[in-house]
mmCIF file of C-alpha atoms in Angstrom:
data_model
loop_
_atom_site.group_PDB
_atom_site.id
_atom_site.type_symbol
_atom_site.label_atom_id
_atom_site.label_comp_id
_atom_site.label_asym_id
_atom_site.label_seq_id
_atom_site.Cartn_x
_atom_site.Cartn_y
_atom_site.Cartn_z
ATOM 1 C CA UNK B 1285 -44.208 -73.500 -80.572
ATOM 2 C CA UNK B 1286 -45.063 -69.837 -80.410
ATOM 3 C CA UNK B 1287 -43.085 -67.526 -78.218
ATOM 4 C CA UNK B 1288 -44.539 -64.248 -77.019
ATOM 5 C CA UNK B 1289 -42.771 -60.929 -77.346
ATOM 6 C CA UNK B 1290 -42.173 -60.564 -73.605
ATOM 7 C CA UNK B 1291 -40.256 -63.833 -73.472
ATOM 8 C CA UNK B 1292 -38.130 -62.762 -76.419
ATOM 9 C CA UNK B 1293 -37.396 -59.474 -74.717
ATOM 10 C CA UNK B 1294 -36.194 -61.149 -71.540
ATOM 11 C CA UNK B 1295 -34.059 -63.653 -73.403
ATOM 12 C CA UNK B 1296 -32.592 -61.192 -75.881
ATOM 13 C CA UNK B 1297 -31.774 -61.958 -79.521
ATOM 14 C CA UNK B 1298 -29.449 -64.890 -80.204
ATOM 15 C CA UNK B 1299 -29.301 -64.921 -83.998
ATOM 16 C CA UNK B 1300 -29.317 -62.105 -86.556
ATOM 17 C CA UNK B 1301 -31.462 -63.809 -89.183
ATOM 18 C CA UNK B 1302 -35.198 -64.082 -88.526
ATOM 19 C CA UNK B 1303 -37.661 -66.884 -88.993
ATOM 20 C CA UNK B 1304 -40.789 -66.056 -90.929
ATOM 21 C CA UNK B 1305 -43.710 -64.959 -88.794
ATOM 22 C CA UNK B 1306 -47.309 -66.125 -89.020
ATOM 23 C CA UNK B 1307 -48.823 -65.048 -92.284
ATOM 24 C CA UNK B 1308 -45.610 -65.529 -94.250
ATOM 25 C CA UNK B 1309 -44.874 -68.683 -96.183
ATOM 26 C CA UNK B 1310 -43.732 -71.358 -93.750
ATOM 27 C CA UNK B 1311 -43.634 -68.878 -90.886
ATOM 28 C CA UNK B 1312 -44.245 -69.298 -87.172
ATOM 29 C CA UNK B 1313 -43.996 -66.956 -84.203
ATOM 30 C CA UNK B 1314 -44.959 -63.352 -83.495
ATOM 31 C CA UNK B 1315 -43.937 -60.334 -85.542
ATOM 32 C CA UNK B 1316 -41.384 -58.114 -83.799
ATOM 33 C CA UNK B 1317 -40.959 -54.351 -83.898
ATOM 34 C CA UNK B 1318 -37.288 -53.740 -84.621
ATOM 35 C CA UNK B 1319 -35.173 -50.591 -84.599
ATOM 36 C CA UNK B 1320 -31.877 -50.909 -86.463
ATOM 37 C CA UNK B 1321 -29.349 -48.187 -85.605
ATOM 38 C CA UNK B 1322 -26.388 -47.601 -87.912
ATOM 39 C CA UNK B 1323 -23.707 -45.291 -86.515
ATOM 40 C CA UNK B 1324 -22.406 -44.254 -89.922
ATOM 41 C CA UNK B 1325 -23.392 -43.723 -93.542
ATOM 42 C CA UNK B 1326 -26.550 -45.552 -94.591
ATOM 43 C CA UNK B 1327 -26.740 -46.890 -97.165
ATOM 44 C CA UNK B 1328 -23.041 -47.433 -97.753
ATOM 45 C CA UNK B 1329 -20.660 -49.736 -99.568
ATOM 46 C CA UNK B 1330 -18.837 -50.547 -96.324
ATOM 47 C CA UNK B 1331 -19.262 -53.845 -94.557
ATOM 48 C CA UNK B 1332 -21.291 -52.563 -91.603
ATOM 49 C CA UNK B 1333 -23.729 -50.652 -93.770
ATOM 50 C CA UNK B 1334 -24.199 -53.520 -96.211
ATOM 51 C CA UNK B 1335 -24.772 -55.966 -93.358
ATOM 52 C CA UNK B 1336 -27.360 -53.705 -91.762
ATOM 53 C CA UNK B 1337 -29.199 -53.326 -95.059
ATOM 54 C CA UNK B 1338 -29.129 -57.091 -95.698
ATOM 55 C CA UNK B 1339 -30.554 -57.838 -92.250
ATOM 56 C CA UNK B 1340 -33.223 -55.134 -92.550
ATOM 57 C CA UNK B 1341 -34.370 -56.609 -95.845
ATOM 58 C CA UNK B 1342 -34.396 -60.133 -94.390
ATOM 59 C CA UNK B 1343 -36.336 -59.067 -91.296
ATOM 60 C CA UNK B 1344 -38.887 -57.162 -93.373
ATOM 61 C CA UNK B 1345 -39.346 -60.065 -95.791
ATOM 62 C CA UNK B 1346 -39.925 -62.344 -92.781
ATOM 63 C CA UNK B 1347 -42.848 -60.156 -91.724
ATOM 64 C CA UNK B 1348 -41.270 -58.081 -88.943
ATOM 65 C CA UNK B 1349 -41.743 -54.318 -88.598
ATOM 66 C CA UNK B 1350 -38.349 -52.699 -89.175
ATOM 67 C CA UNK B 1351 -37.183 -49.088 -88.969
ATOM 68 C CA UNK B 1352 -33.669 -47.686 -89.474
ATOM 69 C CA UNK B 1353 -32.115 -44.744 -87.640
ATOM 70 C CA UNK B 1354 -28.791 -43.195 -88.639
ATOM 71 C CA UNK B 1355 -26.935 -39.858 -88.444
ATOM 72 C CA UNK B 1356 -27.419 -37.412 -91.342
ATOM 73 C CA UNK B 1357 -23.875 -37.607 -92.697
ATOM 74 C CA UNK B 1358 -24.657 -37.128 -96.387
ATOM 75 C CA UNK B 1359 -26.768 -33.982 -96.667
ATOM 76 C CA UNK B 1360 -27.520 -34.688 -100.323
ATOM 77 C CA UNK B 1361 -29.883 -37.402 -99.108
ATOM 78 C CA UNK B 1362 -33.254 -36.701 -97.453
ATOM 79 C CA UNK B 1363 -33.832 -36.839 -93.711
ATOM 80 C CA UNK B 1364 -36.514 -39.470 -94.279
ATOM 81 C CA UNK B 1365 -36.914 -42.045 -97.009
ATOM 82 C CA UNK B 1366 -37.923 -45.658 -97.562
ATOM 83 C CA UNK B 1367 -35.304 -48.173 -98.652
ATOM 84 C CA UNK B 1368 -36.078 -51.786 -99.558
ATOM 85 C CA UNK B 1369 -39.527 -51.175 -98.097
ATOM 86 C CA UNK B 1370 -38.004 -50.160 -94.736
ATOM 87 C CA UNK B 1371 -38.517 -46.630 -93.308
ATOM 88 C CA UNK B 1372 -35.252 -44.779 -92.738
ATOM 89 C CA UNK B 1373 -34.779 -41.651 -90.608
ATOM 90 C CA UNK B 1374 -31.602 -39.626 -90.293
ATOM 91 C CA UNK B 1375 -30.721 -37.403 -87.344
ATOM 92 C CA UNK B 1376 -29.674 -33.841 -88.147
ATOM 93 C CA UNK B 1377 -26.720 -32.369 -86.225
ATOM 94 C CA UNK B 1378 -24.094 -29.626 -86.773
ATOM 95 C CA UNK B 1379 -20.901 -30.728 -88.514
ATOM 96 C CA UNK B 1380 -18.678 -29.202 -85.834
ATOM 97 C CA UNK B 1381 -15.987 -31.229 -84.072
ATOM 98 C CA UNK B 1382 -17.055 -32.417 -80.587
ATOM 99 C CA UNK B 1383 -20.128 -30.164 -80.534
ATOM 100 C CA UNK B 1384 -21.648 -32.118 -83.401
ATOM 101 C CA UNK B 1385 -21.098 -35.432 -81.633
ATOM 102 C CA UNK B 1386 -22.682 -34.097 -78.446
ATOM 103 C CA UNK B 1387 -25.759 -32.794 -80.288
ATOM 104 C CA UNK B 1388 -26.122 -36.057 -82.211
ATOM 105 C CA UNK B 1389 -25.954 -38.111 -79.015
ATOM 106 C CA UNK B 1390 -28.467 -35.880 -77.225
ATOM 107 C CA UNK B 1391 -30.946 -35.955 -80.100
ATOM 108 C CA UNK B 1392 -30.530 -39.704 -80.449
ATOM 109 C CA UNK B 1393 -31.083 -40.207 -76.704
ATOM 110 C CA UNK B 1394 -34.191 -38.022 -76.766
ATOM 111 C CA UNK B 1395 -35.610 -40.002 -79.683
ATOM 112 C CA UNK B 1396 -35.002 -43.324 -77.920
ATOM 113 C CA UNK B 1397 -36.689 -42.108 -74.735
ATOM 114 C CA UNK B 1398 -39.558 -40.465 -76.567
ATOM 115 C CA UNK B 1399 -40.267 -43.716 -78.436
ATOM 116 C CA UNK B 1400 -39.587 -46.101 -75.535
ATOM 117 C CA UNK B 1401 -41.910 -49.059 -75.616
ATOM 118 C CA UNK B 1402 -42.392 -48.715 -79.373
ATOM 119 C CA UNK B 1403 -39.848 -51.442 -80.188
ATOM 120 C CA UNK B 1404 -39.282 -54.998 -79.015
ATOM 121 C CA UNK B 1405 -35.584 -54.958 -79.885
ATOM 122 C CA UNK B 1406 -32.886 -52.447 -80.813
ATOM 123 C CA UNK B 1407 -29.937 -53.627 -82.936
ATOM 124 C CA UNK B 1408 -27.022 -51.171 -83.057
ATOM 125 C CA UNK B 1409 -24.418 -51.646 -85.761
ATOM 126 C CA UNK B 1410 -20.930 -50.418 -84.787
ATOM 127 C CA UNK B 1411 -19.957 -50.094 -81.126
ATOM 128 C CA UNK B 1412 -19.420 -46.364 -81.064
ATOM 129 C CA UNK B 1413 -21.233 -43.305 -79.678
ATOM 130 C CA UNK B 1414 -24.798 -44.391 -80.457
ATOM 131 C CA UNK B 1415 -24.171 -47.852 -79.035
ATOM 132 C CA UNK B 1416 -22.911 -46.312 -75.799
ATOM 133 C CA UNK B 1417 -26.011 -44.096 -75.522
ATOM 134 C CA UNK B 1418 -28.292 -47.074 -76.204
ATOM 135 C CA UNK B 1419 -26.543 -49.110 -73.505
ATOM 136 C CA UNK B 1420 -26.813 -46.233 -71.028
ATOM 137 C CA UNK B 1421 -30.570 -45.944 -71.627
ATOM 138 C CA UNK B 1422 -31.202 -49.693 -71.783
ATOM 139 C CA UNK B 1423 -33.194 -49.891 -68.472
ATOM 140 C CA UNK B 1424 -35.765 -47.359 -69.721
ATOM 141 C CA UNK B 1425 -36.278 -48.536 -73.307
ATOM 142 C CA UNK B 1426 -38.571 -51.510 -72.743
ATOM 143 C CA UNK B 1427 -36.681 -53.413 -75.450
ATOM 144 C CA UNK B 1428 -33.792 -55.837 -75.670
ATOM 145 C CA UNK B 1429 -30.571 -54.290 -76.983
ATOM 146 C CA UNK B 1430 -27.974 -55.939 -79.208
ATOM 147 C CA UNK B 1431 -24.749 -54.189 -80.185
ATOM 148 C CA UNK B 1432 -22.731 -55.475 -83.105
ATOM 149 C CA UNK B 1433 -18.968 -54.944 -83.061
ATOM 150 C CA UNK B 1434 -18.073 -54.426 -86.714
ATOM 151 C CA UNK B 1435 -14.324 -54.727 -86.235
ATOM 152 C CA UNK B 1436 -13.227 -51.608 -88.096
ATOM 153 C CA UNK B 1437 -13.255 -48.331 -86.190
ATOM 154 C CA UNK B 1438 -13.706 -50.098 -82.844
ATOM 155 C CA UNK B 1439 -10.240 -51.677 -83.048
ATOM 156 C CA UNK B 1440 -8.423 -48.753 -84.652
ATOM 157 C CA UNK B 1441 -8.980 -45.576 -82.673
ATOM 158 C CA UNK B 1442 -12.152 -46.823 -80.983
ATOM 159 C CA UNK B 1443 -13.287 -48.445 -77.756
ATOM 160 C CA UNK B 1444 -11.290 -51.654 -78.315
ATOM 161 C CA UNK B 1445 -8.055 -49.998 -79.379
ATOM 162 C CA UNK B 1446 -5.487 -51.412 -76.899
ATOM 163 C CA UNK B 1447 -3.840 -48.010 -76.583
ATOM 164 C CA UNK B 1448 -7.016 -45.967 -76.114
ATOM 165 C CA UNK B 1449 -9.473 -48.184 -74.282
ATOM 166 C CA UNK B 1450 -8.024 -47.358 -70.852
ATOM 167 C CA UNK B 1451 -8.734 -43.643 -71.300
ATOM 168 C CA UNK B 1452 -11.622 -42.280 -69.207
ATOM 169 C CA UNK B 1453 -14.008 -41.648 -72.119
ATOM 170 C CA UNK B 1454 -13.373 -45.028 -73.738
ATOM 171 C CA UNK B 1455 -13.716 -46.810 -70.397
ATOM 172 C CA UNK B 1456 -17.052 -45.077 -69.821
ATOM 173 C CA UNK B 1457 -18.288 -46.008 -73.307
ATOM 174 C CA UNK B 1458 -17.258 -49.633 -72.790
ATOM 175 C CA UNK B 1459 -19.081 -49.706 -69.459
ATOM 176 C CA UNK B 1460 -22.284 -48.407 -71.058
ATOM 177 C CA UNK B 1461 -22.107 -50.791 -74.017
ATOM 178 C CA UNK B 1462 -21.670 -53.709 -71.617
ATOM 179 C CA UNK B 1463 -25.194 -52.995 -70.396
ATOM 180 C CA UNK B 1464 -26.606 -54.307 -73.689
ATOM 181 C CA UNK B 1465 -28.397 -57.661 -73.538
ATOM 182 C CA UNK B 1466 -26.150 -59.111 -76.231
ATOM 183 C CA UNK B 1467 -22.916 -58.169 -77.964
ATOM 184 C CA UNK B 1468 -22.564 -59.667 -81.435
ATOM 185 C CA UNK B 1469 -19.041 -60.873 -82.239
ATOM 186 C CA UNK B 1470 -18.487 -61.576 -85.931
ATOM 187 C CA UNK B 1471 -15.210 -63.427 -85.346
ATOM 188 C CA UNK B 1472 -13.208 -65.282 -82.724
ATOM 189 C CA UNK B 1473 -10.745 -62.387 -82.662
ATOM 190 C CA UNK B 1474 -13.574 -59.987 -81.784
ATOM 191 C CA UNK B 1475 -14.809 -62.335 -79.059
ATOM 192 C CA UNK B 1476 -11.345 -62.656 -77.517
ATOM 193 C CA UNK B 1477 -10.782 -58.881 -77.709
ATOM 194 C CA UNK B 1478 -14.032 -58.188 -75.868
ATOM 195 C CA UNK B 1479 -13.160 -60.705 -73.159
ATOM 196 C CA UNK B 1480 -9.770 -59.039 -72.786
ATOM 197 C CA UNK B 1481 -11.504 -55.664 -72.501
ATOM 198 C CA UNK B 1482 -13.615 -56.909 -69.586
ATOM 199 C CA UNK B 1483 -16.889 -57.745 -71.310
ATOM 200 C CA UNK B 1484 -18.889 -60.541 -69.616
ATOM 201 C CA UNK B 1485 -18.723 -63.768 -71.614
ATOM 202 C CA UNK B 1486 -22.383 -64.464 -70.848
ATOM 203 C CA UNK B 1487 -23.444 -61.546 -73.064
ATOM 204 C CA UNK B 1488 -21.204 -62.272 -76.033
ATOM 205 C CA UNK B 1489 -22.676 -64.006 -79.084
ATOM 206 C CA UNK B 1490 -20.413 -65.508 -81.762
ATOM 207 C CA UNK B 1491 -22.462 -64.754 -84.899
ATOM 208 C CA UNK B 1492 -20.596 -64.222 -88.202
ATOM 209 C CA UNK B 1493 -21.766 -61.783 -90.819
ATOM 210 C CA UNK B 1494 -24.754 -62.896 -92.876
ATOM 211 C CA UNK B 1495 -24.262 -63.833 -96.526
ATOM 212 C CA UNK B 1496 -26.903 -63.519 -99.226
ATOM 213 C CA UNK B 1497 -26.227 -66.744 -101.116
ATOM 214 C CA UNK B 1498 -28.587 -65.719 -103.909
ATOM 215 C CA UNK B 1499 -25.891 -63.281 -105.100
ATOM 216 C CA UNK B 1500 -23.472 -66.088 -105.853
ATOM 217 C CA UNK B 1501 -23.453 -69.187 -107.986
ATOM 218 C CA UNK B 1502 -21.240 -72.236 -108.025
ATOM 219 C CA UNK B 1503 -19.256 -72.564 -111.239
ATOM 220 C CA UNK B 1504 -17.664 -75.662 -112.610
ATOM 221 C CA UNK B 1505 -13.905 -76.026 -112.338
ATOM 222 C CA UNK B 1506 -12.170 -73.828 -114.929
ATOM 223 C CA UNK B 1507 -10.947 -75.487 -118.096
ATOM 224 C CA UNK B 1508 -7.349 -74.647 -117.288
ATOM 225 C CA UNK B 1509 -7.731 -76.433 -113.947
ATOM 226 C CA UNK B 1510 -6.729 -73.366 -111.907
ATOM 227 C CA UNK B 1511 -9.037 -72.392 -109.004
ATOM 228 C CA UNK B 1512 -8.931 -68.624 -108.478
ATOM 229 C CA UNK B 1513 -9.757 -67.138 -105.086
ATOM 230 C CA UNK B 1514 -10.031 -63.379 -104.485
ATOM 231 C CA UNK B 1515 -9.881 -61.337 -101.276
ATOM 232 C CA UNK B 1516 -11.254 -57.799 -101.517
ATOM 233 C CA UNK B 1517 -11.057 -55.555 -98.456
ATOM 234 C CA UNK B 1518 -8.860 -53.563 -96.112
ATOM 235 C CA UNK B 1519 -5.386 -54.945 -95.484
ATOM 236 C CA UNK B 1520 -5.540 -54.835 -91.704
ATOM 237 C CA UNK B 1521 -4.712 -57.359 -88.991
ATOM 238 C CA UNK B 1522 -8.321 -57.465 -87.825
ATOM 239 C CA UNK B 1523 -9.377 -58.767 -91.255
ATOM 240 C CA UNK B 1524 -7.213 -61.877 -90.886
ATOM 241 C CA UNK B 1525 -5.402 -61.492 -94.202
ATOM 242 C CA UNK B 1526 -2.282 -62.975 -92.608
ATOM 243 C CA UNK B 1527 -4.233 -66.111 -91.700
ATOM 244 C CA UNK B 1528 -5.397 -66.389 -95.306
ATOM 245 C CA UNK B 1529 -1.867 -66.031 -96.660
ATOM 246 C CA UNK B 1530 -0.463 -68.623 -94.221
ATOM 247 C CA UNK B 1531 -3.195 -71.085 -95.130
ATOM 248 C CA UNK B 1532 -2.689 -70.413 -98.811
ATOM 249 C CA UNK B 1533 0.936 -71.545 -98.678
ATOM 250 C CA UNK B 1534 -0.221 -75.028 -97.689
ATOM 251 C CA UNK B 1535 -2.884 -75.066 -100.396
ATOM 252 C CA UNK B 1536 -0.642 -73.626 -103.096
ATOM 253 C CA UNK B 1537 1.843 -76.421 -102.547
ATOM 254 C CA UNK B 1538 -0.726 -78.783 -104.057
ATOM 255 C CA UNK B 1539 -0.917 -76.678 -107.222
ATOM 256 C CA UNK B 1540 -3.892 -75.651 -109.279
ATOM 257 C CA UNK B 1541 -4.869 -72.598 -107.207
ATOM 258 C CA UNK B 1542 -4.265 -68.859 -107.443
ATOM 259 C CA UNK B 1543 -4.907 -66.173 -104.826
ATOM 260 C CA UNK B 1544 -5.614 -62.538 -105.740
ATOM 261 C CA UNK B 1545 -5.629 -59.867 -102.998
ATOM 262 C CA UNK B 1546 -7.119 -56.426 -103.659
ATOM 263 C CA UNK B 1547 -7.242 -53.748 -100.977
ATOM 264 C CA UNK B 1548 -5.422 -50.953 -99.198
#
C-alpha cells in the first residue's frame, strides 16, 4: 500500500534503511527528499561518518533524493562535491574558538530556513550543535526531524555527560533536541541514558547501526579449530567492551576460541 509524503512526515521515520521506491526493482512507495546532516568530518573513518555515508548510499540506491550537509572542517576538500552519487555541501566558518561555532550555527540555521519545505525529512548524525539548531527550528522546517545519538562525544563532554548535562547550555541543547520527531538510539545504554536525561520515551527509537553485509563473508571453521573474534574500536565504557570481556570468559571456558582487542 502506498503512503503519501504528508503521512510520512506526520508519523516521522521509524527505521534508518529505506525500501525501494516505485521505479526501482521490487520497490513500492513514494520517493522522499532527504537531508542528511553530519556534525563532523565527512567523509571520515569514524563510526558516525561511515554510518551516514552507508545510509546515504542506501537511500540513493533505493531511489530517494539525498543531500548531505556538513561543516567545512577539512579545508583541503572542496565546499561542494558529489560522493557516491550524493551531493555534498560544506558550510564555511572561521576556525576561532566559540566565534566559529556561533557562525557555523547561524549559517546552518539560515540555510535550513531558506530551504524550508525542500525536504521531507532531516536526519542529523551526532546530537551536538547542529542537532540542537535543527530541533529549535523544527516547527518551521516542514519536514520530520530525526537525531541520531552516536554515543561518542555526546557521552564524553557532550549533552549526555552526567557531569555537564545540568549546565545551562547543555540543558538548553537537550531541550531543543527533544523537539525532534524521533531520537535514534543505537543501543540499550543510549536509550536508558536518554530516559535518565529526561527525553520522552515516545520519541526514542531503538535502531542499531546498519551493517553492509556485502562487505563480509562467512568462512568455514579454521583448520586448527580455533575461532578468532576481533574487536576494533575505542576502549570506552560506552562501547561495551566490558560486556564483551565478561561474556568471553564463559565462552572461553569451552575452548576453541580466541579474542583479540585492538583500540585505545
